């Protein structure tokens, strides 16, 4: 989003890569850039619920 690198992954040639997972991470970065105060949990997909970080969530996710 906005030309700012938000994610960097480095893989050795012997490690498999998953294009769908990379796309999911790009979509999550775009989502949080346009929805301040929200975060995408692990394995989040477009259309799923996001989180609003707070002390109430500590130890629950």
XYZ file of C-alpha atoms in Angstrom:
61
model
C 0.000 0.000 0.000
C 1.172 3.506 -0.881
C 4.492 2.154 -2.187
C 5.716 1.113 1.271
C 7.123 -2.385 1.752
C 5.179 -4.082 4.557
C 6.405 -7.637 4.081
C 9.680 -9.252 3.126
C 10.206 -13.001 2.806
C 13.464 -14.723 1.973
C 13.411 -18.375 0.935
C 16.191 -20.818 0.254
C 15.806 -22.742 -2.994
C 14.972 -25.893 -1.018
C 11.956 -24.295 0.668
C 8.588 -24.384 -1.061
C 6.629 -21.222 -1.739
C 2.878 -20.678 -1.827
C 1.576 -18.010 -4.222
C -1.884 -18.059 -2.587
C -0.352 -17.298 0.819
C 1.672 -14.414 -0.622
C -1.479 -12.996 -2.251
C -3.350 -13.352 1.068
C -0.636 -11.343 2.831
C -0.767 -8.599 0.186
C -4.563 -8.422 0.540
C -4.244 -8.240 4.335
C -1.700 -5.401 4.051
C -4.026 -3.523 1.697
C -6.979 -4.073 4.023
C -5.273 -2.772 7.170
C -3.899 0.208 5.223
C -7.458 1.239 4.358
C -8.973 0.322 7.766
C -6.927 2.100 10.467
C -7.156 0.520 13.898
C -7.925 -2.970 12.581
C -5.567 -5.930 12.210
C -5.879 -9.185 10.308
C -5.400 -12.341 12.367
C -3.295 -15.270 11.175
C -4.797 -17.084 8.171
C -7.231 -14.171 7.581
C -8.965 -14.140 4.184
C -10.913 -11.346 2.503
C -14.414 -11.088 3.918
C -13.501 -12.623 7.276
C -13.599 -10.787 10.582
C -10.694 -8.602 11.637
C -9.623 -7.519 15.108
C -9.343 -4.188 16.864
C -6.343 -4.529 19.186
C -7.078 -3.892 22.848
C -5.996 -5.074 26.266
C -9.189 -7.160 26.402
C -7.750 -9.466 23.703
C -4.501 -10.246 25.530
C -4.258 -14.000 26.098
C -7.504 -14.731 24.228
C -6.247 -15.134 20.674
